[in-house]
PDB file of C-alpha atoms in Angstrom:
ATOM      1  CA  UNK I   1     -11.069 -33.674   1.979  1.00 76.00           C
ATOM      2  CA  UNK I   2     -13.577 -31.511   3.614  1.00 81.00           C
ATOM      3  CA  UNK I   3     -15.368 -28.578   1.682  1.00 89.00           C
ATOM      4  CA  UNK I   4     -17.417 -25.586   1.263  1.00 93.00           C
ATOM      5  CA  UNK I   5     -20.622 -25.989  -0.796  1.00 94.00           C
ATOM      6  CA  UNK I   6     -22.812 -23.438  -2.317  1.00 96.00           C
ATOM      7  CA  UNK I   7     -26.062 -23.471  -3.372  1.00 95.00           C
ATOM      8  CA  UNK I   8     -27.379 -22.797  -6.021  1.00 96.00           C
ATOM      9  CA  UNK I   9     -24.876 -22.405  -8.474  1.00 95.00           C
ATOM     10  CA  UNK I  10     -26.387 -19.815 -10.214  1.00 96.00           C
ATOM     11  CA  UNK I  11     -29.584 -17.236  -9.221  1.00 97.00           C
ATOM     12  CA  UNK I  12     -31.216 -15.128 -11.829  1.00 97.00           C
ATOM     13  CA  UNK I  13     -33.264 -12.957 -10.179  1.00 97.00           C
ATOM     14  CA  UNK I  14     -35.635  -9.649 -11.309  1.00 97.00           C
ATOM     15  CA  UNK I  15     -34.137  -6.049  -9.739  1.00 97.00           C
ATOM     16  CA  UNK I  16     -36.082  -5.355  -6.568  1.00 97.00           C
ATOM     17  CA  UNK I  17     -36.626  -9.289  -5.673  1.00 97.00           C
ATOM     18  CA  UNK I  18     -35.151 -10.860  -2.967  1.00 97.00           C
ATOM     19  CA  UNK I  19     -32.515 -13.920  -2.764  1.00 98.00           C
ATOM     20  CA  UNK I  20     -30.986 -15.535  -0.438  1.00 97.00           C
ATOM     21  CA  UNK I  21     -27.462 -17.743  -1.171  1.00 98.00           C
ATOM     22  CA  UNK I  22     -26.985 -20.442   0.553  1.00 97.00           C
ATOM     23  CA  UNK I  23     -23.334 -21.836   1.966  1.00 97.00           C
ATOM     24  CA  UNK I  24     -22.587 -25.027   3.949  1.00 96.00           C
ATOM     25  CA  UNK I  25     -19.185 -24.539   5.616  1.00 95.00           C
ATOM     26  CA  UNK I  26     -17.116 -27.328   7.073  1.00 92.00           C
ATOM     27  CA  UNK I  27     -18.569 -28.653  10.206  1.00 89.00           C
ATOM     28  CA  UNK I  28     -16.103 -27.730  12.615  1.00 86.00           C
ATOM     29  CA  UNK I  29     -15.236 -24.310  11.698  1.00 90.00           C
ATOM     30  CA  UNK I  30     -16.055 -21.490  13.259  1.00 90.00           C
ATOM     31  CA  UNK I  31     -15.336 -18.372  11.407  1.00 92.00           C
ATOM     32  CA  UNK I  32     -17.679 -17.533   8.389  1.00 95.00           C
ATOM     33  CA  UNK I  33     -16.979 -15.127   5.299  1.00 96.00           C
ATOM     34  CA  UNK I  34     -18.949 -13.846   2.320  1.00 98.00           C
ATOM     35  CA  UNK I  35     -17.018 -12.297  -0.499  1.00 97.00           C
ATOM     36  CA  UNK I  36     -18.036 -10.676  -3.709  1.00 97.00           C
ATOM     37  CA  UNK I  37     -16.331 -10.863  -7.075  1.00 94.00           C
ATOM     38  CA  UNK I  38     -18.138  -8.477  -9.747  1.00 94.00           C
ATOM     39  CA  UNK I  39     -16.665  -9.750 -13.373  1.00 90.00           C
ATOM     40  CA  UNK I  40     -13.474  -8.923 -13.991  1.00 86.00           C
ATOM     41  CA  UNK I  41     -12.769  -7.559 -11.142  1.00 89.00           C
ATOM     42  CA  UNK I  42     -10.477  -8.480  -8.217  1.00 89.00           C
ATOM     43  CA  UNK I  43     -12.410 -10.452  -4.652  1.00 93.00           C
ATOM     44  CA  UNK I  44     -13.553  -8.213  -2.435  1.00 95.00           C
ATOM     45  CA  UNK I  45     -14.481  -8.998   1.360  1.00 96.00           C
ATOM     46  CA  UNK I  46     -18.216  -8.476   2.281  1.00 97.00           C
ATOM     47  CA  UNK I  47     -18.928 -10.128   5.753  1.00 97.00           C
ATOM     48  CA  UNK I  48     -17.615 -11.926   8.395  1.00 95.00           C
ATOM     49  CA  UNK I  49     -19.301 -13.890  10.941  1.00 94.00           C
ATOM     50  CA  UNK I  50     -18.380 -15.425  14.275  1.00 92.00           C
ATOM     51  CA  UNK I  51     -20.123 -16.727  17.525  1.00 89.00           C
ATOM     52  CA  UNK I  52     -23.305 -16.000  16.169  1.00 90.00           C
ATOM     53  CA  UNK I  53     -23.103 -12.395  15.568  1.00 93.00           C
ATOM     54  CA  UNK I  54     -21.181 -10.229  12.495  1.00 95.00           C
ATOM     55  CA  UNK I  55     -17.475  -9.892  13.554  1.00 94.00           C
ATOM     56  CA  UNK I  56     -16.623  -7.240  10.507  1.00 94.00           C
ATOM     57  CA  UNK I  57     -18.190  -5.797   7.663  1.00 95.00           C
ATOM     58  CA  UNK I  58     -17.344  -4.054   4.671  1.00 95.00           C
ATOM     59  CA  UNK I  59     -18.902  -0.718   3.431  1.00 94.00           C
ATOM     60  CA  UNK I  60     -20.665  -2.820   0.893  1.00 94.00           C
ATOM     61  CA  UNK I  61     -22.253  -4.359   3.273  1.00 96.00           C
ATOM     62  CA  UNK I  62     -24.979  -1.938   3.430  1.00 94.00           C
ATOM     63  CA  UNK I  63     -28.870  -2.645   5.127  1.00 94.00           C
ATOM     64  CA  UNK I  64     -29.820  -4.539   1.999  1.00 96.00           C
ATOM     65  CA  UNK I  65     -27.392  -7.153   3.172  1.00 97.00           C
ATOM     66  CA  UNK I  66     -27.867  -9.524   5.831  1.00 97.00           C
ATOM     67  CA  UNK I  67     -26.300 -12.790   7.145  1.00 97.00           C
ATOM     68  CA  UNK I  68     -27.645 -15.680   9.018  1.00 94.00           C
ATOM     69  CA  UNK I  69     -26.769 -19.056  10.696  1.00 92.00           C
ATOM     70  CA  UNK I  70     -30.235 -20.897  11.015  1.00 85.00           C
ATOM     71  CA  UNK I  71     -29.531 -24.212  12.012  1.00 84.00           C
ATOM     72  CA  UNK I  72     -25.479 -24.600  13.112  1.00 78.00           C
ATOM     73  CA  UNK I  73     -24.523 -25.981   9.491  1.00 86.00           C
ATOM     74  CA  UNK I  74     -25.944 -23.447   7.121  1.00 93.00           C
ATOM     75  CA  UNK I  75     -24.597 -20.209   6.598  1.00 96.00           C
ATOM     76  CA  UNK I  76     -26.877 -17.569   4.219  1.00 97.00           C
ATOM     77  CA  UNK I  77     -26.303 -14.405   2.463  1.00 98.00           C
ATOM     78  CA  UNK I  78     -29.326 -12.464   2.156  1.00 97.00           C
ATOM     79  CA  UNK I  79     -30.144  -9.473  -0.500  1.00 97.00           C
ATOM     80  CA  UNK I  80     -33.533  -7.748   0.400  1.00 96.00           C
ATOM     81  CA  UNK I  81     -33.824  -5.459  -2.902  1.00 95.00           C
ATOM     82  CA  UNK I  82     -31.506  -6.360  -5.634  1.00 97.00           C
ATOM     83  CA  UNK I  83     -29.993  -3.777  -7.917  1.00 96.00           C
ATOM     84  CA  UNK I  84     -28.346  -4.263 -11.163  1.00 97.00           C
ATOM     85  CA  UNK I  85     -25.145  -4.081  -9.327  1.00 96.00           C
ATOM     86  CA  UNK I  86     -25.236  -6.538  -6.923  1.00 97.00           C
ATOM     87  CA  UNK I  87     -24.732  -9.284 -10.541  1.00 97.00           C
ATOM     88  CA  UNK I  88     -21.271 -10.461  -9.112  1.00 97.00           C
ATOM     89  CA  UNK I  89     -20.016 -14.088  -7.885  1.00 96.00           C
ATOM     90  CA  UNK I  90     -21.221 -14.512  -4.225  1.00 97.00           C
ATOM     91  CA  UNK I  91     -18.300 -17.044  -2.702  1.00 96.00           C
ATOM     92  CA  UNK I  92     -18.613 -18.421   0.953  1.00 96.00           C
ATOM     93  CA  UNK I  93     -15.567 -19.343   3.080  1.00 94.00           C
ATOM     94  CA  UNK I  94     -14.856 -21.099   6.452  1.00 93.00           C
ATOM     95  CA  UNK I  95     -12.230 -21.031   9.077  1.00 89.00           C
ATOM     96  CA  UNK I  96     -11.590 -23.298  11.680  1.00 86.00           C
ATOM     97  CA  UNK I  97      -9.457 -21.087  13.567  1.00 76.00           C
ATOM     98  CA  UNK I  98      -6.747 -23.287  14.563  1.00 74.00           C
ATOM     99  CA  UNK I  99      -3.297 -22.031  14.257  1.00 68.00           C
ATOM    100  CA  UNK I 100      -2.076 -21.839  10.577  1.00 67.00           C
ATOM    101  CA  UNK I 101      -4.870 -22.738   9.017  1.00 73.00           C
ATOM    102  CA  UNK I 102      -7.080 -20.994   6.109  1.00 82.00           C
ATOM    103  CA  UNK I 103      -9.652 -20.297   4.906  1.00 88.00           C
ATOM    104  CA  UNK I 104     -11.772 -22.889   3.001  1.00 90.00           C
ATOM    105  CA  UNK I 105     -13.902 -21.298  -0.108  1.00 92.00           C
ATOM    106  CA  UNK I 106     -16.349 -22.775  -1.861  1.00 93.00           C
ATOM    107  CA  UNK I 107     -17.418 -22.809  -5.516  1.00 92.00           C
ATOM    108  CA  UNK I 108     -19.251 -19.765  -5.612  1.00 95.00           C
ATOM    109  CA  UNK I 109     -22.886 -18.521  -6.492  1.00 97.00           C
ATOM    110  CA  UNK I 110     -23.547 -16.024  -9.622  1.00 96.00           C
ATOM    111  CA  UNK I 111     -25.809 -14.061  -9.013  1.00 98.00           C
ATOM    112  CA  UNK I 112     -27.585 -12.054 -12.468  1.00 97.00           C
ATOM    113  CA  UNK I 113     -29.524  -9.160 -11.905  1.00 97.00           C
ATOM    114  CA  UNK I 114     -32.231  -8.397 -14.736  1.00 96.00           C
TER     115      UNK I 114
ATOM    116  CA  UNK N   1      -5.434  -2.120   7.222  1.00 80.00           C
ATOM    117  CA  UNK N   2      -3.574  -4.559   4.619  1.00 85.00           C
ATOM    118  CA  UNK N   3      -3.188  -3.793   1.196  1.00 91.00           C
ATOM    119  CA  UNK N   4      -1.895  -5.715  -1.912  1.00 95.00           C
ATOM    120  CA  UNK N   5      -0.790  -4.337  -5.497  1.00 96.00           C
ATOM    121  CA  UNK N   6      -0.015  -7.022  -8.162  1.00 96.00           C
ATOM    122  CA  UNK N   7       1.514  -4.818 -10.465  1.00 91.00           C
ATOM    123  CA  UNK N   8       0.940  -6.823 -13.979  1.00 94.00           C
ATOM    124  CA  UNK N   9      -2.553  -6.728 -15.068  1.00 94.00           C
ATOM    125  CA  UNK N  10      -1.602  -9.349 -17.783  1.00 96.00           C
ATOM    126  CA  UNK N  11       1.411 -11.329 -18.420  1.00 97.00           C
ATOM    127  CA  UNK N  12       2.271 -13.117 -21.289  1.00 96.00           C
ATOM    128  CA  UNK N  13       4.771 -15.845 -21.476  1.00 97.00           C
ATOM    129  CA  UNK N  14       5.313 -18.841 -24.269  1.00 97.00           C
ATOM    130  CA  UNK N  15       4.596 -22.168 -23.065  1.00 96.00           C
ATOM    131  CA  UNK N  16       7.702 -24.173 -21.275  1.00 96.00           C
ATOM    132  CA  UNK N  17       8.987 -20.515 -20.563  1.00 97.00           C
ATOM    133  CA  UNK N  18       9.254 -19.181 -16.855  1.00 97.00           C
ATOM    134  CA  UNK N  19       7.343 -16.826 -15.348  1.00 97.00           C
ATOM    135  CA  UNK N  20       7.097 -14.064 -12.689  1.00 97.00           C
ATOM    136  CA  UNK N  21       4.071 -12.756 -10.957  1.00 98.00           C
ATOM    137  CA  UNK N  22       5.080  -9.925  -8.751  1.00 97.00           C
ATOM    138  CA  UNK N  23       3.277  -8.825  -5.705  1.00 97.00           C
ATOM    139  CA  UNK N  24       3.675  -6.553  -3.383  1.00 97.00           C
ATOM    140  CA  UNK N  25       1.717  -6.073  -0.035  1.00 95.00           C
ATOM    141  CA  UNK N  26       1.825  -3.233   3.272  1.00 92.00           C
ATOM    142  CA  UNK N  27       1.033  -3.912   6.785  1.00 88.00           C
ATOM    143  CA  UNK N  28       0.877  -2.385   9.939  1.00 83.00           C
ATOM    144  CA  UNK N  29       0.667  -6.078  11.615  1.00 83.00           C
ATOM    145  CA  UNK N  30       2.404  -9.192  10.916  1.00 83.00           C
ATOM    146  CA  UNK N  31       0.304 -11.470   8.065  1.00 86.00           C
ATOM    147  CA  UNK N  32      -0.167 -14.309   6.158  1.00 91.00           C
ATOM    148  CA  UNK N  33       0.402 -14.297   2.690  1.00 94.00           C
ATOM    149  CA  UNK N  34      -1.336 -16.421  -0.301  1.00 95.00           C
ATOM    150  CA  UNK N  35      -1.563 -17.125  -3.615  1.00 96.00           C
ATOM    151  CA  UNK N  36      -4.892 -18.338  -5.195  1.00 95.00           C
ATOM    152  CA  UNK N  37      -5.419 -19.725  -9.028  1.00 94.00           C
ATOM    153  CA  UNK N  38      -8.899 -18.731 -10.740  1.00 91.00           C
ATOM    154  CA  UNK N  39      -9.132 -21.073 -13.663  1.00 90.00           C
ATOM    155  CA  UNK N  40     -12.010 -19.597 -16.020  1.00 85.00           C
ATOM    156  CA  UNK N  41     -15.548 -19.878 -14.588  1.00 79.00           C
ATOM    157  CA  UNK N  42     -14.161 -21.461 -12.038  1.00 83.00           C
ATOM    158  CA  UNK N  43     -13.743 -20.434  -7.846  1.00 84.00           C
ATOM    159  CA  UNK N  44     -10.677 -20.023  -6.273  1.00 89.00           C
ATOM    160  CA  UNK N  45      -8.095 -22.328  -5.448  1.00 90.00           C
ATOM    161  CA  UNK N  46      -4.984 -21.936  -2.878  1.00 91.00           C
ATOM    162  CA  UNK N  47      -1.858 -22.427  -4.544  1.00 95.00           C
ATOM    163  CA  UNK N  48       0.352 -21.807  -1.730  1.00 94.00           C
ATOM    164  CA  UNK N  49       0.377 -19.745   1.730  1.00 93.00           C
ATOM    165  CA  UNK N  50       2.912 -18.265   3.891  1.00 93.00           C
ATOM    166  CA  UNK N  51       2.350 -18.625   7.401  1.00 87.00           C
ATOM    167  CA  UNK N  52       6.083 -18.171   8.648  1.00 85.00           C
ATOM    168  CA  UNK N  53       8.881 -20.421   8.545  1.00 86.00           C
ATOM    169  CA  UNK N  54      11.072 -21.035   5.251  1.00 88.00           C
ATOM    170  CA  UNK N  55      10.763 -18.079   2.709  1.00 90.00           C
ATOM    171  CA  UNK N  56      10.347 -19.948   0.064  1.00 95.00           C
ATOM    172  CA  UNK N  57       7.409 -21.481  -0.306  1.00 95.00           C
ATOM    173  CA  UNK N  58       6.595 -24.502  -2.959  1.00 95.00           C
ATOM    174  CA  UNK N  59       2.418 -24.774  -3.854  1.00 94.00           C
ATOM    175  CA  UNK N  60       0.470 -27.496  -5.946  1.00 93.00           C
ATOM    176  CA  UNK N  61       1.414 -27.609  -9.768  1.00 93.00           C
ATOM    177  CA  UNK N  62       5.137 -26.931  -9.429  1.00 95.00           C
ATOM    178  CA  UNK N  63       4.578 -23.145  -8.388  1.00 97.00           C
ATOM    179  CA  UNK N  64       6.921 -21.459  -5.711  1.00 97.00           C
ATOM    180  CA  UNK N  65       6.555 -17.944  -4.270  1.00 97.00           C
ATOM    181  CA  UNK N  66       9.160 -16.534  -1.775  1.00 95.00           C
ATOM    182  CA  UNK N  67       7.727 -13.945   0.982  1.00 94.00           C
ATOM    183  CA  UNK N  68      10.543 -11.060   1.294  1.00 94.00           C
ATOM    184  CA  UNK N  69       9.913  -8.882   4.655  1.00 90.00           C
ATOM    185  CA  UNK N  70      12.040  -6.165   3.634  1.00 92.00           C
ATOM    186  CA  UNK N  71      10.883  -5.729   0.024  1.00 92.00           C
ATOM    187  CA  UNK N  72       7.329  -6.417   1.172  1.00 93.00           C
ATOM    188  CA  UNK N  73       6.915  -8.681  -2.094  1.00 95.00           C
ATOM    189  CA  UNK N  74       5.591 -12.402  -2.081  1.00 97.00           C
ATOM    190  CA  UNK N  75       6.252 -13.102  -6.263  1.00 97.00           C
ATOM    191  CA  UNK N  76       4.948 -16.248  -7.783  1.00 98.00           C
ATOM    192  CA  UNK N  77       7.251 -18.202  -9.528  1.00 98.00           C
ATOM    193  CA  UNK N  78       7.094 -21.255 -12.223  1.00 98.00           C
ATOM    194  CA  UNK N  79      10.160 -22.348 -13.912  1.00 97.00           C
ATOM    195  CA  UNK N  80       8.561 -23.909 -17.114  1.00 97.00           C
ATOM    196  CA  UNK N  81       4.439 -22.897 -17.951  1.00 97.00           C
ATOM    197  CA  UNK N  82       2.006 -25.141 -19.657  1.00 96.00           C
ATOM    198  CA  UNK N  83      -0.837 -24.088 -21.547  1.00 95.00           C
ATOM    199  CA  UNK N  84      -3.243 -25.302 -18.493  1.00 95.00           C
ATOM    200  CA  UNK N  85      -1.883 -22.741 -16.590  1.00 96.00           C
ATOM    201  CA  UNK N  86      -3.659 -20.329 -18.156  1.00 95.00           C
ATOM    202  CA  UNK N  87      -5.911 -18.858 -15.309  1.00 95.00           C
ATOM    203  CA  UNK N  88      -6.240 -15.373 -13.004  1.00 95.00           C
ATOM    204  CA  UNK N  89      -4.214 -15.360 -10.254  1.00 97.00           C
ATOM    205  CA  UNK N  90      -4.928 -13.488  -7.124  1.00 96.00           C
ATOM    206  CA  UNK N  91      -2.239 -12.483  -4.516  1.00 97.00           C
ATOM    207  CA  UNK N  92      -4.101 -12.182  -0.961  1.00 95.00           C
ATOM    208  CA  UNK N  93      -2.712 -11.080   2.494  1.00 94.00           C
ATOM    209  CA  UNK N  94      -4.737 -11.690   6.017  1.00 90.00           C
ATOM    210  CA  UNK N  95      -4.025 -11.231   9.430  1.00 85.00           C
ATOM    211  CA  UNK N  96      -5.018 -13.782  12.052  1.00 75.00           C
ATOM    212  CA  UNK N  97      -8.591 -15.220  12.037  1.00 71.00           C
ATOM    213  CA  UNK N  98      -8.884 -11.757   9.831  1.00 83.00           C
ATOM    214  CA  UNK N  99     -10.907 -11.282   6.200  1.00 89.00           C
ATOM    215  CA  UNK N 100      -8.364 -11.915   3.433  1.00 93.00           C
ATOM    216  CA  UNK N 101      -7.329  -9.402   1.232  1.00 94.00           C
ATOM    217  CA  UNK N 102      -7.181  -9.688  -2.470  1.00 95.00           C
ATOM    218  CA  UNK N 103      -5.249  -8.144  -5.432  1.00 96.00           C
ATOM    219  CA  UNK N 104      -6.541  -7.035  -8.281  1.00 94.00           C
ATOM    220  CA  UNK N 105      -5.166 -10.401 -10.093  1.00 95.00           C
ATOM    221  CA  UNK N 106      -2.683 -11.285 -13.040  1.00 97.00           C
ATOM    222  CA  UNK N 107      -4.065 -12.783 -16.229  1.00 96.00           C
ATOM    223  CA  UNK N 108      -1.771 -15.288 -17.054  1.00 97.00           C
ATOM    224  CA  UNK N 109      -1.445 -15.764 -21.067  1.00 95.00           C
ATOM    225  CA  UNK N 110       0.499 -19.201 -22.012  1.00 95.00           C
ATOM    226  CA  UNK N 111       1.318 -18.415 -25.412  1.00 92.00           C
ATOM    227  CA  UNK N 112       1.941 -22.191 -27.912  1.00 87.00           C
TER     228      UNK N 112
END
């Protein structure tokens, strides 16, 4: 069966740096989500992504976020500055948009703040 | 906007008992409704969906959840736990090609 990967598993990164998390969706969807799970705490919708351009975004989703689909298969979640807060699991998710179909979502990324 | 409330923060329940997970959602559109299993440090996993059809809907590892318009509820079911059930699990909503929607989650508890 087809799935979402992440990479890397886990980022530990210094407040203030910048990282960027890496999905590969399936290769024939076309709909693209970021969600954010701080620990303990319920998922919460960050991003989506469609056609090229950002479809809907939370009002997490501030100017320290960013999303990006380089090269038609990867799909990237960038932080510019990262604060304390932002330690949460990072999880990617695809869509192929078909008729009853969901959404795909893949392992996750945790992402430490120091 | 879509909104979901699972009511039980934690639920306990002795192994080869039953258990209910109650959720509850509100709409102003028509939705699909899911039910995902977090298993600890682990991502998420669909147990089962409602797309429309049947109201009763069976998932992977014997669950069942039945979607009730006019009580707005979508409750997970099992009629006998094990101890590897123990996990979070996450009631979601979404409309169409939309973001999905999470609750807060129910820690499930399989006491021996």
């Amino acid at each position: 069966e087809p799935e979402v990967t992440q990479t890397p598993s886990h980022q530990v990164t210094q407040m203030g740096q910048e990282v960027i998390l890496r999905c590969v969706p399936i290769s024939n969807h076309l709909y693209f989500y970021w969600y954010r799970q701080i620990l303990g705490q319920k998922v919460e919708f960050l991003v989506s992504f469609y056609n090229n351009e950002i479809s809907e975004k939370s009002e997490i989703f501030d100017d320290q976020f960013s999303v990006e689909r380089p090269d038609g298969s990867n799909f990237t979640l960038k932080i510019r500055s990262t604060k304390l807060e932002d330690s949460a699991m990072y999880f990617c998710a695809s869509l192929s948009g078909a008729y009853g179909n969901t959404q795909y979502f893949g392992p996750g990324t945790r992402l430490t703040v120091l | 906007a879509q909104s979901v409330t699972q009511l039980d923060s934690q639920v306990p329940v002795f192994e080869e008992a039953p258990v209910e997970l109650r959720c509850n959602y509100s709409s102003s559109v028509s939705v699909y409704l899911f039910w995902y299993v977090q298993y600890p440090n682990q991502g998420l996993q669909l147990l089962l969906k409602y797309l429309s059809g049947s109201t009763l809907v069976k998932g992977i590892n014997g669950f069942e959840a039945e979607f009730n318009k006019s009580q707005t509820s979508f409750h997970l079911r099992k009629p006998s736990v094990h101890i590897s059930d123990t996990a979070e699990y996450f009631c979601a909503v979404s409309a169409l090609d939309d973001k999905i929607i999470f609750g807060k989650g129910t820690r499930l508890h399989i006491l021996p």
